[in-house]
XYZ file of C-alpha atoms in Angstrom:
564
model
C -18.346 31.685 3.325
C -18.275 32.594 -0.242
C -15.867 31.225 -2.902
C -13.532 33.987 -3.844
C -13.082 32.980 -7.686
C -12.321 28.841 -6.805
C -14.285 26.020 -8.204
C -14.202 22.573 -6.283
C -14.388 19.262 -8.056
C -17.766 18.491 -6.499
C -20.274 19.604 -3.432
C -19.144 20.490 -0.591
C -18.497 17.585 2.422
C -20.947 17.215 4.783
C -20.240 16.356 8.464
C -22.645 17.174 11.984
C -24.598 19.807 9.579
C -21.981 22.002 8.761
C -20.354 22.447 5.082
C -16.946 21.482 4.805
C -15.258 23.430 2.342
C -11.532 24.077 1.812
C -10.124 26.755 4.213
C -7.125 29.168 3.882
C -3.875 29.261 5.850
C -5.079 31.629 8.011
C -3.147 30.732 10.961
C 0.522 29.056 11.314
C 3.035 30.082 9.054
C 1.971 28.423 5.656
C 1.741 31.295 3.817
C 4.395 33.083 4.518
C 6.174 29.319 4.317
C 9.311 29.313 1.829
C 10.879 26.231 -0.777
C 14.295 25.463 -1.187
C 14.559 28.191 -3.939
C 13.327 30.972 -1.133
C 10.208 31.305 -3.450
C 7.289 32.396 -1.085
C 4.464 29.850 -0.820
C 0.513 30.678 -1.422
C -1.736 29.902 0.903
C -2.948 25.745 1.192
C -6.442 24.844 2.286
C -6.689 23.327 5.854
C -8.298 20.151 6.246
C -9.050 18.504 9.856
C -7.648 15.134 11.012
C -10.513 13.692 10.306
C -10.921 14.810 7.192
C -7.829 14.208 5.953
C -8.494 9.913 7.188
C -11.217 10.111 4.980
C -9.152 11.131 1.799
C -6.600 8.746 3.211
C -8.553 5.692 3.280
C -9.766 6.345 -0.547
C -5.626 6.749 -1.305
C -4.748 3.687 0.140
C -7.825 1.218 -1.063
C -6.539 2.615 -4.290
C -2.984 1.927 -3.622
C -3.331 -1.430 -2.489
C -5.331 -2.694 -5.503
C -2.932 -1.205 -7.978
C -0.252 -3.110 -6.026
C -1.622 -6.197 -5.470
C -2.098 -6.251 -9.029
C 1.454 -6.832 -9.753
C 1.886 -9.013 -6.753
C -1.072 -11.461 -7.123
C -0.019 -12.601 -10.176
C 3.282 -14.253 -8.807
C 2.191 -17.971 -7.710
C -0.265 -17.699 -10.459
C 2.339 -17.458 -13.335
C 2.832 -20.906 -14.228
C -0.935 -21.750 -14.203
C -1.844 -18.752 -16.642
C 1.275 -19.705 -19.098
C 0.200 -23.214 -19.304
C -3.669 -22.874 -20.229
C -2.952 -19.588 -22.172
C 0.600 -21.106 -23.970
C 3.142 -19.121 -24.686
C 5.793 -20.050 -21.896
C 8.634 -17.638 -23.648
C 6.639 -14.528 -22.806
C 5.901 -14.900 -19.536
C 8.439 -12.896 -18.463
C 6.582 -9.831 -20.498
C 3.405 -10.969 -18.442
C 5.292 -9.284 -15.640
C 7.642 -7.053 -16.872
C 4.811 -5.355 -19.251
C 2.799 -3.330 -16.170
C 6.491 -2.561 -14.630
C 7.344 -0.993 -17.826
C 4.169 0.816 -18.545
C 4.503 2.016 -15.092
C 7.602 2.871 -14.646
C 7.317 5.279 -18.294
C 4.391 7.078 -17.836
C 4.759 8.438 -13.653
C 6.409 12.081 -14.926
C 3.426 12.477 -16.921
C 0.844 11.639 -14.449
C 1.974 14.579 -12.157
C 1.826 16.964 -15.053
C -1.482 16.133 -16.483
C -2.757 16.725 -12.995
C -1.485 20.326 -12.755
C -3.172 20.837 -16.258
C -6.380 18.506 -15.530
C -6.564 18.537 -11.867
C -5.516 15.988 -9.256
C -9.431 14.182 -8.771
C -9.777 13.805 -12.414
C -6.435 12.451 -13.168
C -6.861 10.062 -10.014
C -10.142 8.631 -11.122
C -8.828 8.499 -14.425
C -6.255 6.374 -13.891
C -8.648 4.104 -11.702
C -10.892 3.911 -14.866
C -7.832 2.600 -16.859
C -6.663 0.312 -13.929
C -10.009 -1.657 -13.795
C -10.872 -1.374 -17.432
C -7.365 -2.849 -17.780
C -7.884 -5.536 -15.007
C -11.057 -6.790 -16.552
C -9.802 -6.807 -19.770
C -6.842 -9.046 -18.158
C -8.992 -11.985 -16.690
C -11.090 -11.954 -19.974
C -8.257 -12.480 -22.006
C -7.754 -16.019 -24.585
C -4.366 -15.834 -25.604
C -0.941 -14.430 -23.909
C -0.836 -11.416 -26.556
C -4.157 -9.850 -25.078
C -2.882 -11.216 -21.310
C 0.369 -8.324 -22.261
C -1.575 -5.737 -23.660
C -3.456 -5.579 -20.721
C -0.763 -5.744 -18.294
C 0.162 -3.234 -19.780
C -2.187 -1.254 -19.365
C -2.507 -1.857 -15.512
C 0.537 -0.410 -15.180
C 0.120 2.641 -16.842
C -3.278 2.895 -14.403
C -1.062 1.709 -11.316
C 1.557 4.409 -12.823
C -0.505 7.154 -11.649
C -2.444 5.883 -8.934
C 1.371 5.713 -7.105
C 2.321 9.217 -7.917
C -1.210 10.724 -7.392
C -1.433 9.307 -4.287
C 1.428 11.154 -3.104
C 0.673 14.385 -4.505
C -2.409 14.352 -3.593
C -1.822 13.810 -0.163
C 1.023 16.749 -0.217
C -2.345 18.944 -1.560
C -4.075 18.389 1.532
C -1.326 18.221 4.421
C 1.686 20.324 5.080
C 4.689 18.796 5.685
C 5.373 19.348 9.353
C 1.994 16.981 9.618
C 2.824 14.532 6.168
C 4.768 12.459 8.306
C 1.618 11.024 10.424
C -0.359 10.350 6.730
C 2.406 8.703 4.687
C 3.503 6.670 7.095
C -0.001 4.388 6.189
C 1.041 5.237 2.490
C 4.307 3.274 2.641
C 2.868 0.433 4.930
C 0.427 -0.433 1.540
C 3.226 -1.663 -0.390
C 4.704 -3.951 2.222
C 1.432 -5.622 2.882
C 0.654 -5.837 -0.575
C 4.057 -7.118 -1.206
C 3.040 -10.082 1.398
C -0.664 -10.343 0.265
C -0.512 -10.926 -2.896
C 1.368 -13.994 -3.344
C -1.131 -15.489 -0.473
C -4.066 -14.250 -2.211
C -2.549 -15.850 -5.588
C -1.904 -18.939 -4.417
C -5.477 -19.437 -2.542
C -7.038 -18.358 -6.045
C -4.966 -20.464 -8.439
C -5.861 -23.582 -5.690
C -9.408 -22.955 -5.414
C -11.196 -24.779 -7.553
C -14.050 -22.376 -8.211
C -12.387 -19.472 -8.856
C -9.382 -19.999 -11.018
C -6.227 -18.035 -12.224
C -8.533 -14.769 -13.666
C -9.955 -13.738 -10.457
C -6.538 -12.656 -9.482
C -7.132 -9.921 -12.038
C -10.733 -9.428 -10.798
C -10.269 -9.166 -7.136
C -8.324 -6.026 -7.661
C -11.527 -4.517 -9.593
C -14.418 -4.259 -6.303
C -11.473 -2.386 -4.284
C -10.547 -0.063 -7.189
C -14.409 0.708 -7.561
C -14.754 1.717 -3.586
C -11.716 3.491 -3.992
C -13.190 5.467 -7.158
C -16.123 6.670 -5.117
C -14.340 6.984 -2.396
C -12.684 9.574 -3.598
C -15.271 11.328 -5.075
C -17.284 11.644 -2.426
C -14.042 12.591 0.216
C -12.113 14.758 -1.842
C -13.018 18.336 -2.124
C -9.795 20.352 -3.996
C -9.858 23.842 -5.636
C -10.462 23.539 -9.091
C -7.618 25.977 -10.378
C -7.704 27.356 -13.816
C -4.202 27.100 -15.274
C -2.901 28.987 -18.771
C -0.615 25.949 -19.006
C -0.448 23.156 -22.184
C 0.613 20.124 -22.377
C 4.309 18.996 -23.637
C 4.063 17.106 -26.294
C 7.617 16.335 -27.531
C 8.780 15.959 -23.463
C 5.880 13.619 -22.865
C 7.522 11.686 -25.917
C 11.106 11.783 -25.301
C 11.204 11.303 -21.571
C 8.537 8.310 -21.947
C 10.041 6.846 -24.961
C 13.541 6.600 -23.563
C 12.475 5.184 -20.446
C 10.312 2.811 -22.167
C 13.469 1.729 -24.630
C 15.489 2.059 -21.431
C 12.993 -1.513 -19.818
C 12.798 -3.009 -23.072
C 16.345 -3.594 -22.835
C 16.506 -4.530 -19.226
C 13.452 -6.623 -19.760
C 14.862 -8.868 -22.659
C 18.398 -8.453 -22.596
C 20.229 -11.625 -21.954
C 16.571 -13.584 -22.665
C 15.139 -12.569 -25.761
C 18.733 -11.549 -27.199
C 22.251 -11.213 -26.225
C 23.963 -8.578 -23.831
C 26.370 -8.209 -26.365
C 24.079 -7.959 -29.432
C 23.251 -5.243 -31.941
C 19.693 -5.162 -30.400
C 21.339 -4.153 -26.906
C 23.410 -1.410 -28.319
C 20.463 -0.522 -30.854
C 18.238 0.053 -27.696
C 20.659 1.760 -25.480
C 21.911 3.706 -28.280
C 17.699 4.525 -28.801
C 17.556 5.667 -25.182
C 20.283 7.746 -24.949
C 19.256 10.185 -28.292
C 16.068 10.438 -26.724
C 17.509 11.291 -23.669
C 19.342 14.200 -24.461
C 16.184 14.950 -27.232
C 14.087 14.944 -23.926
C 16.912 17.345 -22.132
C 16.300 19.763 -25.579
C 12.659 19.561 -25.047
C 12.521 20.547 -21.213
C 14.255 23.363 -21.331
C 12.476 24.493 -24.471
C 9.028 23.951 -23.334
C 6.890 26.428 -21.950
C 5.190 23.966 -19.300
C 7.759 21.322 -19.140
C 6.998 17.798 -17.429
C 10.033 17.534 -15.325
C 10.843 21.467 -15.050
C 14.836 21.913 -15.616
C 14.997 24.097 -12.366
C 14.227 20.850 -10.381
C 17.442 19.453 -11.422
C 19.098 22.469 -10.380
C 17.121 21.780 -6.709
C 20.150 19.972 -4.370
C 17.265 18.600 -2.449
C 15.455 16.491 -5.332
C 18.293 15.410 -7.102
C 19.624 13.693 -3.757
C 16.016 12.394 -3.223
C 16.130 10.869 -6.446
C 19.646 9.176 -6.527
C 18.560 7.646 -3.187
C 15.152 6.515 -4.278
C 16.830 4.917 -7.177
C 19.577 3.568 -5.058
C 16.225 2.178 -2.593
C 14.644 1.112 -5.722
C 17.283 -1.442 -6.586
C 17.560 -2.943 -3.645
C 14.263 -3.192 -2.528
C 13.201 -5.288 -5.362
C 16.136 -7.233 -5.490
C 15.125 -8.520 -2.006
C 11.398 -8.323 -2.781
C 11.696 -10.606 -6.123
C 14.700 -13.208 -5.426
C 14.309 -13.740 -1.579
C 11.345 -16.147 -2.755
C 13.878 -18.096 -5.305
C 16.180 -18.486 -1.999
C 13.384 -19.462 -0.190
C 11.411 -21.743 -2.234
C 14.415 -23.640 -4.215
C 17.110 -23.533 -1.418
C 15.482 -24.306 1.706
C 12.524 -26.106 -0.371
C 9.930 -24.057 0.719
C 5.887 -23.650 -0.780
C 4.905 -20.171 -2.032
C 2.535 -19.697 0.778
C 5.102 -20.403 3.164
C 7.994 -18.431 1.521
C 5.358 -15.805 1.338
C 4.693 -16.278 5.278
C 8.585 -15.986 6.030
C 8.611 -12.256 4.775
C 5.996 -11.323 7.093
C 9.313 -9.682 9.166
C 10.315 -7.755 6.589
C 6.951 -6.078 6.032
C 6.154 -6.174 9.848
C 9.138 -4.004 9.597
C 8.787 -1.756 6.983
C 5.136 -1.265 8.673
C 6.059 0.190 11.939
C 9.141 1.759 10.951
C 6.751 4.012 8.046
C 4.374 4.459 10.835
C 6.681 5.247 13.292
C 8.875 7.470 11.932
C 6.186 9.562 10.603
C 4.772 10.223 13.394
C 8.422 11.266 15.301
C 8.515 13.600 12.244
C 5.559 15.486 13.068
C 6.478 15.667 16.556
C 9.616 16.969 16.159
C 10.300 18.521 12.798
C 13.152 17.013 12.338
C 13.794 13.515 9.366
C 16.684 13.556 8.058
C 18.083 11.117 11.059
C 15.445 8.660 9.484
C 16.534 7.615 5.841
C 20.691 7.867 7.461
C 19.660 5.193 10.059
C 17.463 3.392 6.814
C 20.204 3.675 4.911
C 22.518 1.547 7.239
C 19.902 -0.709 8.131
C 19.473 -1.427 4.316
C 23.328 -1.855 4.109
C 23.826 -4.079 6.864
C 20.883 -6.315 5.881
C 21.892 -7.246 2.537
C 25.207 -8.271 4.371
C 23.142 -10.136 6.643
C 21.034 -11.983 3.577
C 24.416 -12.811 1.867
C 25.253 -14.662 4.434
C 22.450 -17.161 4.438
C 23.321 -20.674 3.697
C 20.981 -23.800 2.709
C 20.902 -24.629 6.460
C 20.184 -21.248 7.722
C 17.760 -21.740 10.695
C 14.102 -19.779 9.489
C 14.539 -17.359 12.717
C 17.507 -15.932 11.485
C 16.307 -15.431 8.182
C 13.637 -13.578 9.703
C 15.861 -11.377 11.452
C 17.661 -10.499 8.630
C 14.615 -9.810 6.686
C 13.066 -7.706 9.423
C 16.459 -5.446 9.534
C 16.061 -4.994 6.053
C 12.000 -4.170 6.082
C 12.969 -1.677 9.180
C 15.264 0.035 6.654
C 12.808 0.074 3.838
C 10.286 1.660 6.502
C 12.655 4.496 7.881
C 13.462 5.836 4.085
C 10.925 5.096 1.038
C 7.901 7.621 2.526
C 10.787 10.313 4.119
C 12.533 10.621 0.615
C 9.605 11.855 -1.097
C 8.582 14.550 2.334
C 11.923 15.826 1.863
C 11.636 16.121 -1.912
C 7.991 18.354 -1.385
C 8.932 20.209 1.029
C 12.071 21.456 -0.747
C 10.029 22.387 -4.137
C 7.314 25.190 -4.505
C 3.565 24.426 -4.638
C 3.906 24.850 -8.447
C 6.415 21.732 -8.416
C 4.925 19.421 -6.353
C 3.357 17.115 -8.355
C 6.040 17.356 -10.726
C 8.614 16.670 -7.707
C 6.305 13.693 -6.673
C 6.251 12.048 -10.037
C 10.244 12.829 -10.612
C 11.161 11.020 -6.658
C 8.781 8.118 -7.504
C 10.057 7.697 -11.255
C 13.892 7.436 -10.574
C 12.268 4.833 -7.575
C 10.425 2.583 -10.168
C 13.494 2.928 -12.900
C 15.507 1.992 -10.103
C 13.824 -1.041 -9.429
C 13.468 -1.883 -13.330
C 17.690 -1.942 -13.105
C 17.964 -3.750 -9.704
C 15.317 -6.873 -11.213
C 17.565 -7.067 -14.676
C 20.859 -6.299 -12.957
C 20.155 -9.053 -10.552
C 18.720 -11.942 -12.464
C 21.436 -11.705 -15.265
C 23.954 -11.663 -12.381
C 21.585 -14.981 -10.848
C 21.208 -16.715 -14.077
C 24.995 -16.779 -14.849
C 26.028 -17.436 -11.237
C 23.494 -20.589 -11.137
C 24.361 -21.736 -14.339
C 28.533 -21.845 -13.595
C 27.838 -23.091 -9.954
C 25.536 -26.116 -10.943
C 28.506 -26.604 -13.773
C 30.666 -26.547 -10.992
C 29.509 -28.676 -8.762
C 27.935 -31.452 -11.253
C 31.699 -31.358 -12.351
C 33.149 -31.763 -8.548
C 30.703 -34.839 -7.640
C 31.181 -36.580 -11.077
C 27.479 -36.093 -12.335
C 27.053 -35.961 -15.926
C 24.080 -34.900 -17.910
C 22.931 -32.488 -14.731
C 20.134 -30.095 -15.482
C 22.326 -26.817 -16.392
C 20.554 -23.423 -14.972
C 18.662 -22.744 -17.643
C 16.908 -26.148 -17.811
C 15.705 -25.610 -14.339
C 11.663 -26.078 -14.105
C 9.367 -24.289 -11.033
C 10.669 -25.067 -7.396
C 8.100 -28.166 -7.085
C 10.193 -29.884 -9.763
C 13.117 -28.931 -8.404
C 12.594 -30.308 -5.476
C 11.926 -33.767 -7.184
C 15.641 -33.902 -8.476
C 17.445 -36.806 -7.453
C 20.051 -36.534 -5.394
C 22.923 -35.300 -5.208
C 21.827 -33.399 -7.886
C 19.518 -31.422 -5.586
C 21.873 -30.410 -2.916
C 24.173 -29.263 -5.969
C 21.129 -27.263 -7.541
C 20.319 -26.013 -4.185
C 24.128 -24.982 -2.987
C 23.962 -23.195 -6.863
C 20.631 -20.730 -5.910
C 22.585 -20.143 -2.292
C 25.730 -19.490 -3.840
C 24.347 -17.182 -6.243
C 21.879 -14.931 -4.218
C 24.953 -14.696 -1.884
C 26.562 -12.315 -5.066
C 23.321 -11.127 -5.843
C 22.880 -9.694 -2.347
C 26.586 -8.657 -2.246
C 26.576 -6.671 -5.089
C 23.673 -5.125 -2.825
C 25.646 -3.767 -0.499
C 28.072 -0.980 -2.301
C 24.524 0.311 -3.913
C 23.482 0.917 -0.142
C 26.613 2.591 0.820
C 25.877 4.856 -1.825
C 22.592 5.687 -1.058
C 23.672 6.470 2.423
C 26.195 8.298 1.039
C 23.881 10.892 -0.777
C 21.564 11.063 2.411
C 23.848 11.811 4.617
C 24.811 15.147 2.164
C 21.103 16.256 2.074
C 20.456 19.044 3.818
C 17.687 19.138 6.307
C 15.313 22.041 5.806
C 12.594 23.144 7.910
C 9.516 21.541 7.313
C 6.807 24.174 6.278
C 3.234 24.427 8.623
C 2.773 23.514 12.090
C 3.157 20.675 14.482
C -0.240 20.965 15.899
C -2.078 21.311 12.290
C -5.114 19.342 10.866
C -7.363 18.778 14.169
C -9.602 21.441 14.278
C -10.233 23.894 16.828
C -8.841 22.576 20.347
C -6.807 20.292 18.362
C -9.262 17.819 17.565
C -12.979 17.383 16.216
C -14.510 18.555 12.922
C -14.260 22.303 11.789
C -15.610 23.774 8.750
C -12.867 24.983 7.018
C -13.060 27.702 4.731
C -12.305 28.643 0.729
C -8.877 29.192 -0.642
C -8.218 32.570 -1.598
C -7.396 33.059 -5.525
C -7.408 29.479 -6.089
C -3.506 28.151 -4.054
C -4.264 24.641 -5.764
């Protein structure tokens, strides 16, 4: 069948001898499907299920190596300081790719509408393994951060893109099935990547760089991968790009992690760099408010703001966001200093809490194709996620490693029943126009929410460890103790002398009991704003994406005028 005015990003997909091209709505209700706003929606190609596991597996390859990225590098840390130097920065080894991340994920979405999603998608797997190489090859820690940070501004859009990609190809009656794998990525990369760090860093023939090169073969696949799988309308836009947004909204989010990064580290809380920043941050936050409603193509279009739907997603992504790395980076501290633990094994013991998250993303997205209906998922996450950090704040040194695995695994089933459900509830609510822009907003507010939860947290774990060791040094009758900023890694830690080490010990468990406390009213509120989101219908069929008969390999046809 002949294009009607559409260009595709590359030949046609073969499959049995017959052309796979990109087919309209013809049947169902997708075109005559409505957002939020009650705007009508255009017509969406139709891909089959087997199709669609093709483009999948190229999303996910690329996924994973953009996480493990961040993860691999955890065990490794120590090594990299010590040959490279420059042990005061290695917090900026980490927190550089979070920023860079975390700063440039609205932009990502919008350069795709302008650009298209394929291009934008390789793109950012160019930068991600240009970045990575340029990581293991680097001599000093300067070049080690300017790399990192460009990983994450690679990672940055492989994350959104992903997502918007995969609302491109499947409607969201059937997204539940699809990003259910999506969200199972992180948790296994989350689990992965300290393993794979540690077996790098320990074998002798490899050594700390390859954790930056093993992410490059996978981001490679992934590259053609996608080229070869994905077959979108090329659609010609009269759109430009938004300069002064692209400025304002990154720059104040990048001032925003500069001063979560280093405050209380590199300078006082109460400093004139702290009030310099967040002063910085806040001008070009309401310069960035100016700009968006000025601008002909905006980034992150006002009228989203004015969509109930996405602003709930968002406040509940960012609530998500904050706890999930505040369990995802400090569990380890609890697990290696307090119960004296290796980093393979600490890495071993949150095996429940992705085993969790895994089925529960699966699951649930699979219950939402079947029946339509999600909003009962992120509620029931939402008071998983609440009564789990309970759970975790009660842990003591002593705690038995079952029940730490239980309350783990209660967390990772909340995690699993809310991350991938936010963001099908935040597309389905917007028009096609706003999807990737949607995407990119949901998954920014997640990251930023995240950036807050790892600063909130360790300020409120570095004081509480510090006045607890002070504490207890005082209470036994120990003088010249380490105090909590003297502490070295967990293996020297565990070579303090007793009963300095119980007191040390007692200090971490004492400490991530706050840290996980002050957890808990952030859930609530999360549930809170789920439980006021209202459940829409979700546009497209139950039975869509298998072909004729429901399953097998159909040629599906062009996209009149060009819907993506």
């Amino acid at each position: 069948m002949h294009s009607t005015g559409n260009q595709f990003d590359g030949p046609a997909d073969r499959h049995g001898g017959r052309v796979a091209q990109a087919s309209a709505a013809s049947h169902g209700s997708a075109a005559a499907s409505k957002a939020e706003d009650g705007e009508p929606e255009p017509a969406r190609p139709q891909y089959t299920h087997r199709q669609i596991l093709k483009i999948l597996a190229g999303l996910m390859m690329a996924m994973l190596t953009s996480m493990l990225s961040t993860s691999v590098i955890a065990t490794a840390l120590p090594t990299i300081v010590g040959e490279l130097g420059g042990q005061d920065k290695l917090a900026w080894v980490a927190s550089a790719a979070l920023l860079t991340m975390t700063a440039s994920t609205p932009l990502w979405g919008k350069l795709s509408d302008i650009a298209g999603r394929k291009l934008m998608f390789q793109t950012a797997l160019l930068i991600f393994v240009v970045a990575s190489i340029g990581a293991g090859m680097s001599q000093d820690i300067g070049q080690l951060i300017a790399f990192r940070a460009g990983q994450g501004l690679g990672a940055g859009g492989l994350a959104s893109l992903s997502q918007v990609i995969l609302g491109d190809v499947v409607e969201p009656r059937q997204r539940g099935r699809y990003a259910g794998f999506i969200g199972a990525v992180f948790g296994v990369s989350t689990v992965a990547g300290p393993l794979l760090g540690g077996f790098i860093v320990d074998a002798g023939v490899l050594g700390w760089r390859w954790c930056f090169y093993v992410c490059v073969p996978l981001a490679v696949v992934a590259f053609f991968v996608i080229q070869r799988v994905l077959k979108l309308p090329r659609v010609r836009r009269d759109t430009s790009v938004d300069v002064f947004g692209a400025f304002t909204i990154t720059g104040s989010a990048a001032l925003l992690m500069l001063v979560l990064s280093m405050g209380g580290t590199e300078f006082a809380w109460n400093s004139a760099w702290t009030y310099g920043l967040f002063g910085g941050a806040a001008v070009l936050l309401l310069l960035a408010v100016v700009a968006e409603r000025r601008a002909r193509d905006p980034i992150l279009p006002p009228r989203l703001f004015r969509n109930r739907t996405f602003v709930l997603t968002s406040a509940v992504s960012g609530c998500v966001g904050i706890v999930m790395f505040g369990v995802m980076i400090y569990m380890p501290q609890y697990l290696q200093v307090a119960k004296g633990m290796s980093p393979t094994a600490s890495g071993l013991m949150t095996l429940p809490l992705v085993t969790g998250m895994l089925v529960t993303s699966i699951a649930s997205g699979q219950m939402v194709t079947r029946t339509g209906r999600y909003k009962i998922y992120p509620v029931a996450g939402l008071g998983c996620v609440v009564v789990g950090m309970f759970l975790l704040s009660r842990l003591h040194t002593d705690s038995p490693a079952l029940l730490i695995g239980v309350d783990l695994a209660v967390v990772g089933v909340g995690m699993g029943l809310t991350m991938q459900i936010l963001i099908l509830a935040a597309q389905n609510a917007v028009p096609l126009r706003d999807l990737a822009s949607a995407t990119s907003g949901v998954s920014f507010f997640r990251n930023l929410g995240g950036a807050v939860g790892v600063a909130a947290f360790g300020a409120i774990l570095s004081n509480r460890v510090a006045a607890e060791i002070a504490s207890g040094l005082r209470a036994a009758g120990v003088e010249g103790g380490p105090s909590g900023g003297e502490l070295g890694a967990p293996d020297e830690i565990a070579r303090l002398p007793e009963p300095v080490l119980g007191i040390v010990r007692d200090a971490f468990t004492s400490a991530l009991e706050t840290v996980y406390l002050v957890g808990i009213p952030i859930g609530i509120a999360g549930f809170v704003a789920v439980l006021a989101l209202r459940e829409l219908p979700l546009r497209g069929g139950a039975g869509r994406g298998k072909g004729p008969g429901g399953a097998g390999e159909a040629p599906v046809e062009n996209v009149p005028g060009g819907a993506l």
